[in-house]
GROMACS .gro file of C-alpha atoms in nm:
model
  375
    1UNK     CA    1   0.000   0.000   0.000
    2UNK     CA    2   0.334   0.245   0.105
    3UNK     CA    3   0.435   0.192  -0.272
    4UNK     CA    4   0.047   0.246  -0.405
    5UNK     CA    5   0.017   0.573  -0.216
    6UNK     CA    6   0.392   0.703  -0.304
    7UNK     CA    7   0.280   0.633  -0.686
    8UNK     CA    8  -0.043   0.889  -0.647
    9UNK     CA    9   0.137   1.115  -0.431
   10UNK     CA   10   0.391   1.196  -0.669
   11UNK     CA   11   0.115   1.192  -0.934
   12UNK     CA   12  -0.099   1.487  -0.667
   13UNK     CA   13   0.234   1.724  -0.636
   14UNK     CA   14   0.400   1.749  -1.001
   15UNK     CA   15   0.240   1.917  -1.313
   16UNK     CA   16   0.207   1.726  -1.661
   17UNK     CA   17   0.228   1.930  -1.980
   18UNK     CA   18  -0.128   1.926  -2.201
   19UNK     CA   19   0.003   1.879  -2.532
   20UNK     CA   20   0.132   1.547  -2.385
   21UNK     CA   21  -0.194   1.424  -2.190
   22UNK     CA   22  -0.400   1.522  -2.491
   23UNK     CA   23  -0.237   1.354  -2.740
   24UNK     CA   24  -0.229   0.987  -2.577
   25UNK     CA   25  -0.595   1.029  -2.434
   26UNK     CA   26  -0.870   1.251  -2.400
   27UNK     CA   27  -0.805   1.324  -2.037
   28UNK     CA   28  -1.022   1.642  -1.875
   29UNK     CA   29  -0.730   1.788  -1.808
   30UNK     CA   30  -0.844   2.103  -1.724
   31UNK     CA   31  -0.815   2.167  -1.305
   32UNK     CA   32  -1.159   2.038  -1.134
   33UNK     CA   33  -1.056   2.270  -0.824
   34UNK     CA   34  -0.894   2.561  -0.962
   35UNK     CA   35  -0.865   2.785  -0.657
   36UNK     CA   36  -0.776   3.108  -0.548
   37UNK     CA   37  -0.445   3.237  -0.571
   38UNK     CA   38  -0.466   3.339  -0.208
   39UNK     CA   39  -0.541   2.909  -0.115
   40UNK     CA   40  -0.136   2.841  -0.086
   41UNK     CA   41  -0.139   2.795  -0.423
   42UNK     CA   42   0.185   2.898  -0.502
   43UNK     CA   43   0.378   3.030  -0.841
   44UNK     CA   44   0.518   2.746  -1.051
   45UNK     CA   45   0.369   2.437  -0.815
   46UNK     CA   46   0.259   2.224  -1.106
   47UNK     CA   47   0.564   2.323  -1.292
   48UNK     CA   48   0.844   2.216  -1.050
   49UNK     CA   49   0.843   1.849  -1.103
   50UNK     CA   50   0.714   1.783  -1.489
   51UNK     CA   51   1.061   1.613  -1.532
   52UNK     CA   52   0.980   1.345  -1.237
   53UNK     CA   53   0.599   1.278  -1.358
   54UNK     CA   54   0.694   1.296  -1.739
   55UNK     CA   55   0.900   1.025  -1.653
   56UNK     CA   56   0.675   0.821  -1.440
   57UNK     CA   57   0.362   0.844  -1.690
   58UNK     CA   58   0.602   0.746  -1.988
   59UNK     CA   59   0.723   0.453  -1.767
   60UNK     CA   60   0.316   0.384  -1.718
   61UNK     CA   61   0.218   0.463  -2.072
   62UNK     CA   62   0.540   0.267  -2.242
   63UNK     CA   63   0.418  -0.039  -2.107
   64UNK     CA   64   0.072  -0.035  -2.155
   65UNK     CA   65   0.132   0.085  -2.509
   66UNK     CA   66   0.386  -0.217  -2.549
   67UNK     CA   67   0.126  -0.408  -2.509
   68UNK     CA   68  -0.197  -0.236  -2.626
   69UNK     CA   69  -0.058   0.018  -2.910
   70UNK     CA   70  -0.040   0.387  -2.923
   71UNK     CA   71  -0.417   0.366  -2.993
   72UNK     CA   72  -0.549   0.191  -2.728
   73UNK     CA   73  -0.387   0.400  -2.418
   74UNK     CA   74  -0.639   0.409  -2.122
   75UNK     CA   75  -0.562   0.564  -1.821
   76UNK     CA   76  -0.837   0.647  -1.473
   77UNK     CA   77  -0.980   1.007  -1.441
   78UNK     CA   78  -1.254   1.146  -1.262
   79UNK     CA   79  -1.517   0.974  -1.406
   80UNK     CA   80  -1.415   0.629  -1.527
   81UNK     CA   81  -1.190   0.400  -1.353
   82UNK     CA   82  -0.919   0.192  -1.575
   83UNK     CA   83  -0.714  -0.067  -1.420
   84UNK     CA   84  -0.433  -0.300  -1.572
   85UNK     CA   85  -0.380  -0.633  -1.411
   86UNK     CA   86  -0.168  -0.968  -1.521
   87UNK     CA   87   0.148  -0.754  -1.655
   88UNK     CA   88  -0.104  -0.525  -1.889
   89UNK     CA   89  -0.241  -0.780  -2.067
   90UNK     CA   90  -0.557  -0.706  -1.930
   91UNK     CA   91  -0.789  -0.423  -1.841
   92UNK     CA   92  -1.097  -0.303  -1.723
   93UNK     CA   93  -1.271   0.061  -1.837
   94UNK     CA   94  -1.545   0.152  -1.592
   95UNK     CA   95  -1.715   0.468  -1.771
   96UNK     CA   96  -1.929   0.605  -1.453
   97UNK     CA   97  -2.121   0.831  -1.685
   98UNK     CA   98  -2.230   0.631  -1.959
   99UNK     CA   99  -2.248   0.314  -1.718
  100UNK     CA  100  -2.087   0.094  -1.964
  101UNK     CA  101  -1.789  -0.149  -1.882
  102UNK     CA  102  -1.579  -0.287  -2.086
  103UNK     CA  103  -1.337  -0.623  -1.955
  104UNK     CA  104  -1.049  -0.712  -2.183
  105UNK     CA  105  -0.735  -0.883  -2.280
  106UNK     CA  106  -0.482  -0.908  -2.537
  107UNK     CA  107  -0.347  -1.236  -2.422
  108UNK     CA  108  -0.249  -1.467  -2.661
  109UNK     CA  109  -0.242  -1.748  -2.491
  110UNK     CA  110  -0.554  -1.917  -2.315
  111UNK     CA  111  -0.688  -1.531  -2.393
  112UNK     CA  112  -1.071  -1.679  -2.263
  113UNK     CA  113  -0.931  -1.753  -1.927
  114UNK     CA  114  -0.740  -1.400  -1.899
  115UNK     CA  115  -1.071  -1.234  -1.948
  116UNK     CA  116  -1.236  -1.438  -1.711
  117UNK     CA  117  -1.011  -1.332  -1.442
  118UNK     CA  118  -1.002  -1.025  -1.544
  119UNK     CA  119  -1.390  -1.004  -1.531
  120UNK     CA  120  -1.368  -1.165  -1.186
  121UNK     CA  121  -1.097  -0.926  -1.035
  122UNK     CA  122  -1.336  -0.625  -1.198
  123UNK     CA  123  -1.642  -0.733  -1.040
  124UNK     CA  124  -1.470  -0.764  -0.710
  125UNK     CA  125  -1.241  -0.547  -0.699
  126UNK     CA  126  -1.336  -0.399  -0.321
  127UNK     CA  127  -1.445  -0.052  -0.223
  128UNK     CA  128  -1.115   0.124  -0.110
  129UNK     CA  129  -0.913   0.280  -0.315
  130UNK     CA  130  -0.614   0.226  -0.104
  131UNK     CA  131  -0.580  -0.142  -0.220
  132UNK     CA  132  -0.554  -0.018  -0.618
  133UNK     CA  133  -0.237   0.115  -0.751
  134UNK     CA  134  -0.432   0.269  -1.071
  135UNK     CA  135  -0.082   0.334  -1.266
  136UNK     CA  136   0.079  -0.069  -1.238
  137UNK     CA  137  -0.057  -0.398  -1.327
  138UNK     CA  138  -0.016  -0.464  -0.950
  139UNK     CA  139  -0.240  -0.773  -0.848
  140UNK     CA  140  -0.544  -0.642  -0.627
  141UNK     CA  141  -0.653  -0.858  -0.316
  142UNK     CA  142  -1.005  -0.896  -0.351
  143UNK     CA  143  -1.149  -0.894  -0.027
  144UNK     CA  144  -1.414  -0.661   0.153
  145UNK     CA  145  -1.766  -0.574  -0.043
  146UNK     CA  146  -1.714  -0.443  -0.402
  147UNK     CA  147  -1.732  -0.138  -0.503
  148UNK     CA  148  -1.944  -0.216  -0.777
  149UNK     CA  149  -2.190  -0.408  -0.545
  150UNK     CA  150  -2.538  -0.357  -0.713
  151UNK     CA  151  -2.442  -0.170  -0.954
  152UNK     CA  152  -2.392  -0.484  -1.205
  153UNK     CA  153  -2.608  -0.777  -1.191
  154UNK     CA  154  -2.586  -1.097  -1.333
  155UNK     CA  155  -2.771  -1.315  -1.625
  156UNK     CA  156  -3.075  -1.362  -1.320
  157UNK     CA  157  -3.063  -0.999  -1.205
  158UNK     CA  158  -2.890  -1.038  -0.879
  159UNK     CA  159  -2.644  -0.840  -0.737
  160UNK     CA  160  -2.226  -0.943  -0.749
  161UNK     CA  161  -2.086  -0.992  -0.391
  162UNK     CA  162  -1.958  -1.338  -0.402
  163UNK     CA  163  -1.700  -1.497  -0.571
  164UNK     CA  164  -1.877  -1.805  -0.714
  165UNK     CA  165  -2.196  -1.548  -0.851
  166UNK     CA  166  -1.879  -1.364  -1.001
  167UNK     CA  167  -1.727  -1.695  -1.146
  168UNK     CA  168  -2.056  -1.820  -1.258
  169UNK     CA  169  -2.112  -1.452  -1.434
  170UNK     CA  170  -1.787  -1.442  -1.623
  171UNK     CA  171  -1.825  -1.790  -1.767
  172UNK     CA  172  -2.183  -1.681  -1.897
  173UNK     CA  173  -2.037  -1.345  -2.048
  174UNK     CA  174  -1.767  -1.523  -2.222
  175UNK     CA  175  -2.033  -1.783  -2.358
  176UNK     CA  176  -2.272  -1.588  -2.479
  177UNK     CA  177  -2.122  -1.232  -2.517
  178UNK     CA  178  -1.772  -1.242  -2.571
  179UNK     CA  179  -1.636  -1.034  -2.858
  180UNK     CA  180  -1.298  -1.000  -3.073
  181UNK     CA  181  -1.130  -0.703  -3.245
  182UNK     CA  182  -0.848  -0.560  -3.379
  183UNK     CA  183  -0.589  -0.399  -3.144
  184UNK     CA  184  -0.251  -0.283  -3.303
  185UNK     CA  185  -0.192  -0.642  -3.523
  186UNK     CA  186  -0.302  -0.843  -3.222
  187UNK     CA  187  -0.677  -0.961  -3.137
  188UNK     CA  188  -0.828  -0.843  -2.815
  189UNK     CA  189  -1.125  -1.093  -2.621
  190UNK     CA  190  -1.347  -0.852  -2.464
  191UNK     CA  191  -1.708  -0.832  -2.310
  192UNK     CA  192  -1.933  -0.511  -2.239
  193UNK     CA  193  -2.072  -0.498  -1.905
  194UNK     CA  194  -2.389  -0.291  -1.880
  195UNK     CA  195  -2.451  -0.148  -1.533
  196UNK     CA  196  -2.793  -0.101  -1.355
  197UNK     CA  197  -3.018   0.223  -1.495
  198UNK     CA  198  -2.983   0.410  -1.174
  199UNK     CA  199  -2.614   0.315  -1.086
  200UNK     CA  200  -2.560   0.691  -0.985
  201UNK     CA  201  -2.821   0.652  -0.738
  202UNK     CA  202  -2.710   0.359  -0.613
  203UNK     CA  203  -2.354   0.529  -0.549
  204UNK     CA  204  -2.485   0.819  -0.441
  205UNK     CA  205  -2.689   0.645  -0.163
  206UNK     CA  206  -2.399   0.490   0.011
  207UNK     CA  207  -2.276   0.804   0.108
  208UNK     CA  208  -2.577   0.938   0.238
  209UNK     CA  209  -2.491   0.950   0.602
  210UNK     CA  210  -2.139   1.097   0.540
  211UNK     CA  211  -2.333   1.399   0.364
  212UNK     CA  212  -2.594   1.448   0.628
  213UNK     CA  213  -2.349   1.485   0.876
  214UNK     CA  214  -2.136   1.724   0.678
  215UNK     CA  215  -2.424   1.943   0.555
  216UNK     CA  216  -2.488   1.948   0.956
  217UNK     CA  217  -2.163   2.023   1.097
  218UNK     CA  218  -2.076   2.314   0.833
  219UNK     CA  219  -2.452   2.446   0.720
  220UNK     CA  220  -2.420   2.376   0.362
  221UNK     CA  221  -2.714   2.217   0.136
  222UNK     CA  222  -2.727   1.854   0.152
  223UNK     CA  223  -2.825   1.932  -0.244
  224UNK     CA  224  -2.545   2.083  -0.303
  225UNK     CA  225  -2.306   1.843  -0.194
  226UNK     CA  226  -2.480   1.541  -0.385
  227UNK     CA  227  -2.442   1.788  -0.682
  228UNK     CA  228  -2.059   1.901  -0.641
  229UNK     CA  229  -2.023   1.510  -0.589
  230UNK     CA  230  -2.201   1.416  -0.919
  231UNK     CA  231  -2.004   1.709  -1.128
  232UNK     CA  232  -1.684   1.594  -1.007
  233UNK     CA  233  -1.654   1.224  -0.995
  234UNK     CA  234  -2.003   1.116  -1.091
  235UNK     CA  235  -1.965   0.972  -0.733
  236UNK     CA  236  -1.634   0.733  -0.851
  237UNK     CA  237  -1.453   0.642  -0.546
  238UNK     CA  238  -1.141   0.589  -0.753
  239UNK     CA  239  -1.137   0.984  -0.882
  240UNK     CA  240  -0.843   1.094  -0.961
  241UNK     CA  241  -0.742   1.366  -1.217
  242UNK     CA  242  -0.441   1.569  -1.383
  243UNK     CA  243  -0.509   1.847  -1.168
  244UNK     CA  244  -0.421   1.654  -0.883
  245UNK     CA  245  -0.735   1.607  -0.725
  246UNK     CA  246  -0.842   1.314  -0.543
  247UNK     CA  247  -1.207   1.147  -0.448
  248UNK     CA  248  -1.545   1.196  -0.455
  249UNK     CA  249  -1.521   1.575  -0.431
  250UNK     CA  250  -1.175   1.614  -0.623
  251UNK     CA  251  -1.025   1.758  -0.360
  252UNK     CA  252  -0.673   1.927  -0.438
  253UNK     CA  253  -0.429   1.861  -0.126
  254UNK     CA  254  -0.235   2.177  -0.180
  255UNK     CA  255  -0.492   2.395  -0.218
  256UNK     CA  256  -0.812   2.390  -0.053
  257UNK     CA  257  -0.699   2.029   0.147
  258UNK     CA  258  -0.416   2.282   0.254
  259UNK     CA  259  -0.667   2.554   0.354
  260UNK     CA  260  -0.933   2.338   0.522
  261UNK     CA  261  -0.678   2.170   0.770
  262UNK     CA  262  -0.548   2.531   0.863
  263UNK     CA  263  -0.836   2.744   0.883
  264UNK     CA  264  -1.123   2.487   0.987
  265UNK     CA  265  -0.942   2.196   1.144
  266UNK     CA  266  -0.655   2.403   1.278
  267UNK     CA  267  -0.363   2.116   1.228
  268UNK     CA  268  -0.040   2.153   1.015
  269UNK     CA  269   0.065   2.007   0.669
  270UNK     CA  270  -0.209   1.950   0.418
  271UNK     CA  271  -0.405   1.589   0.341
  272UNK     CA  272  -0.280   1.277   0.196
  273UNK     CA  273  -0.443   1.077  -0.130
  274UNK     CA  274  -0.501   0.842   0.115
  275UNK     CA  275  -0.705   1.073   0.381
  276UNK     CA  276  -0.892   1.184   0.059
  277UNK     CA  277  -0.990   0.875  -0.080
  278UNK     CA  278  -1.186   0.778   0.251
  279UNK     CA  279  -1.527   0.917   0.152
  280UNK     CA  280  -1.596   1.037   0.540
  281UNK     CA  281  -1.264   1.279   0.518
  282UNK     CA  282  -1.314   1.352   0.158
  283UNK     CA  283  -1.672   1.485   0.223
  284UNK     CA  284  -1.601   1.650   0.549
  285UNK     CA  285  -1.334   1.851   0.359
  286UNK     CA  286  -1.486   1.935   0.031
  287UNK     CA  287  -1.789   2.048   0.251
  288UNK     CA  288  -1.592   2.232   0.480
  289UNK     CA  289  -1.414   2.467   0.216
  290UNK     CA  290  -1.756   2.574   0.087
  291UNK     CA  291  -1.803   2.680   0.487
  292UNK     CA  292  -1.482   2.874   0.389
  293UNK     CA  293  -1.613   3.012   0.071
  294UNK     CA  294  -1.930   3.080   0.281
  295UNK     CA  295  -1.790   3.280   0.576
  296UNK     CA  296  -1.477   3.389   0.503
  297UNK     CA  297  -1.411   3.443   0.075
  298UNK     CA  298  -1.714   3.561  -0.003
  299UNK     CA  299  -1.902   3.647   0.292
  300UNK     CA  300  -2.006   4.006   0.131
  301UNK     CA  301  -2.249   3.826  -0.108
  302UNK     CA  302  -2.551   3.956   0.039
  303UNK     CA  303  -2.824   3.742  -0.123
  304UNK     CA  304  -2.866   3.378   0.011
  305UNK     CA  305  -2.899   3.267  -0.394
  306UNK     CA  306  -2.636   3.479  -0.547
  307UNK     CA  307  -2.383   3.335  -0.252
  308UNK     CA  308  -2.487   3.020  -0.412
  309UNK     CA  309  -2.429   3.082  -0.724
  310UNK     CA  310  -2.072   3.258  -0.647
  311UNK     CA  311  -1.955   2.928  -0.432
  312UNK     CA  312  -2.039   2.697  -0.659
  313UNK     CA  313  -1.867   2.915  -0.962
  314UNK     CA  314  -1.561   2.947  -0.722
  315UNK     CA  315  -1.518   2.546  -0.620
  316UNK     CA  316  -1.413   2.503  -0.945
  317UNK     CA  317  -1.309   2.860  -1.086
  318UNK     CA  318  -1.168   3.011  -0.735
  319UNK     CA  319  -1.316   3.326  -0.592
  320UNK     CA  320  -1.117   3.504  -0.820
  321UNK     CA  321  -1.255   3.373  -1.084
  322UNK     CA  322  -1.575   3.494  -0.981
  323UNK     CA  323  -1.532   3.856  -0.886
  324UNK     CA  324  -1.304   3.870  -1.213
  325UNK     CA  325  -1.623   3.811  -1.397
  326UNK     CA  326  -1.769   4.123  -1.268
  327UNK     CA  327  -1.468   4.380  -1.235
  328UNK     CA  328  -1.088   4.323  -1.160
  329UNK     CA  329  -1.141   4.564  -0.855
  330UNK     CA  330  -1.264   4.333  -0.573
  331UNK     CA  331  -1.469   4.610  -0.407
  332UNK     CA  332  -1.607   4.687  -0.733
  333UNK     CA  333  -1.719   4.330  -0.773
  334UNK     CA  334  -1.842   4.288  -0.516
  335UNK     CA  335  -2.048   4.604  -0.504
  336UNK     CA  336  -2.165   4.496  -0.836
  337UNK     CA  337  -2.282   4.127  -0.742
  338UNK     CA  338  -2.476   4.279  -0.451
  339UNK     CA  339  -2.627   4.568  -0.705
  340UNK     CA  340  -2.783   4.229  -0.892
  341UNK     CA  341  -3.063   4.009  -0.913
  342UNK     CA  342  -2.928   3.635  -0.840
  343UNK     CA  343  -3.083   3.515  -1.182
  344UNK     CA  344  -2.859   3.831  -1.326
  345UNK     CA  345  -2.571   3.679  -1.124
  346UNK     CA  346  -2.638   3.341  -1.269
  347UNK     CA  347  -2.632   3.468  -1.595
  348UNK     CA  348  -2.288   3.645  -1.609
  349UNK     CA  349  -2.110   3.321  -1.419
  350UNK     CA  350  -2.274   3.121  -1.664
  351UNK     CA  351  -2.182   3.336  -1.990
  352UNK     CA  352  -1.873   3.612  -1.903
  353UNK     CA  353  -1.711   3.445  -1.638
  354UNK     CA  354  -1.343   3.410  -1.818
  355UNK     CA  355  -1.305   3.039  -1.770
  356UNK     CA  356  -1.525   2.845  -2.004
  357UNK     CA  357  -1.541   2.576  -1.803
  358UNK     CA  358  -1.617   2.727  -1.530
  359UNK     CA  359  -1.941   2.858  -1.667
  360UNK     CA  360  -2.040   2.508  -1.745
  361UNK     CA  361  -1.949   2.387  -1.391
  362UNK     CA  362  -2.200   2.651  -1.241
  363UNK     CA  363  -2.495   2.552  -1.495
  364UNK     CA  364  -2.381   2.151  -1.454
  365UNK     CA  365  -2.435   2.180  -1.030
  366UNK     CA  366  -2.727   2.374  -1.077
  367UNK     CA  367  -2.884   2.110  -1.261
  368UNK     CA  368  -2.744   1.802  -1.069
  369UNK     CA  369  -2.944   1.998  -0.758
  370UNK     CA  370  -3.242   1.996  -0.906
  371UNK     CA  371  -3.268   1.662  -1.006
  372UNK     CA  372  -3.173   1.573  -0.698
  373UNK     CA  373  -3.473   1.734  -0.492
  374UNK     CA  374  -3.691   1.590  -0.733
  375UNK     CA  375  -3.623   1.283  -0.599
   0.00000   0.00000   0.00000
């Protein structure tokens, strides 16, 4: 696990150029948690180290690309989760969004019984990211209750927990679904997995408790959370991203994981990918920097709904960000967000705020809330 959580932690502190990310995958690279410049973010942080990740993702890539072709380079984000087991010869791509799986292998030998243990390890892999290394073929010990427990049922609709429904499921895939194709001059054995209709739900539900207490101990929406939670990871345990983010609520150690242990939790040093990727610490601190955005970065907001709107805008786009989109002057902005109506507030996050993506985020969240309270 020590050599699992040095891998992500030198993947959470070094920077990774775009040209290079882009051109092997189509990675989101843009930051999920781009904070303020005021969060200890400082000048050059993703720059510092390109040399030492550079090396460590062509290390990662040059294998998996030895054995899958230029092509066919996978790699985990924030939505889908992409693991290589039995020396890269096989793989599993868990798309959390379009709830689609897809087990494979490019064995050559016995390729039938590759897939079926790689369709086995998928379906129980367990539910704690701390056992995964995401960027080896490193064997995972499948023990605990998997994290894709209910989410994929079998060829009589029942849920995955055990290892003989798993067996019995991977010998019926590769009977009566298994496929073949083309992957640079070698043939790949693969199956799709479809996962339930309401998967999200089913994710999102576990956590319920965690985000109670959270929305409790820092007065934030309980809607809100589920909706950050569902923009950023689509509620993937396994989150991880370029911007390095971690978890369920992407959040950026550095940064705000930085800010929330000094200003809210009052304790030194910042938290580790492994703090993060337990969903109780993850939520807790994702929550409390919107109690940070709340009372401290933009506690001038006046209206209840254009606070909203300006927190949500910020968790992805930093406060900056957000009085930048009304006037470089911070009194100004500020004067001139107060001056507005919140749907007039909405509407110049949503359209002039200078980060295009952060005027999707805002729009995305608002629409993950309401779906969520019509529940």
């Amino acid at each position: 696990m020590k050599k699992t959580l040095c891998t992500l932690l030198v993947l959470s502190l070094t920077g990774c150029s775009r040209e290079f990310i882009e051109k092997i995958y189509d990675v989101d690279y843009e930051p999920t948690n781009r904070f303020a410049k005021h969060l200890a973010q400082l000048p050059g942080q993703f720059k510092k180290d390109t040399a030492a990740l550079n090396q460590l993702i062509n290390a990662f890539s040059g294998k998996v690309k030895n054995k899958w072709g230029k092509r066919e380079f996978k790699i985990a984000g924030k939505r889908n989760y992409v693991k290589y087991i039995d020396n890269y010869l096989s793989r599993a791509d868990v798309n959390f969004e379009s709830g689609k799986i897809v087990v494979e292998t490019v064995a050559t030998t016995e390729p039938k019984e590759h897939l079926r243990q790689a369709i086995i390890t998928t379906l129980l892999t367990p539910d704690d990211p701390a056992q995964v290394d995401l960027f080896s073929s490193k064997k995972i010990k499948l023990d605990g209750q998997p994290f894709l427990y209910k989410q994929v049922v079998d060829q009589d609709h029942k849920a995955i927990q055990w290892s003989w429904r798993a067996k019995r499921y991977a010998d019926y895939l590769i009977a009566n679904h298994l496929k073949v194709k083309t992957v640079d001059f070698k043939k790949s054995y693969y199956v799709d997995i479809p996962m339930v209709d309401n998967q999200v739900e089913i994710r999102s539900y576990q956590y319920a408790n965690i985000v109670r207490k959270a929305s409790q101990r820092y007065g934030i929406a309980e809607d809100l959370i589920y909706a950050i939670i569902k923009t950023e990871s689509s509620f993937n345990p396994y989150a991880v991203s370029w911007a390095n983010a971690y978890g369920l609520m992407q959040i950026v150690p550095k940064t705000a994981g930085k800010d929330v242990f000094k200003l809210v939790k009052k304790r030194s040093g910042q938290p580790s990918p492994q703090y993060l990727y337990n969903p109780t610490n993850n939520i807790d601190t994702g929550t409390a920097y919107f109690y940070l955005l709340k009372n401290r970065y933009l506690k001038q907001v006046q209206n209840p709904t254009s606070l909203q709107y300006s927190m949500i805008s910020a968790y992805n786009g930093g406060t900056g960000g957000v009085l930048n989109t009304f006037s470089r002057n911070r009194t100004r902005a500020m004067r001139d967000i107060n001056q507005l109506k919140p749907n007039q507030v909405y509407w110049a996050l949503t359209k002039k705020h200078p980060n295009q993506e952060s005027r999707r985020y805002l729009e995305k969240v608002t629409k993950y809330k309401k779906e969520f309270n019509q529940h």
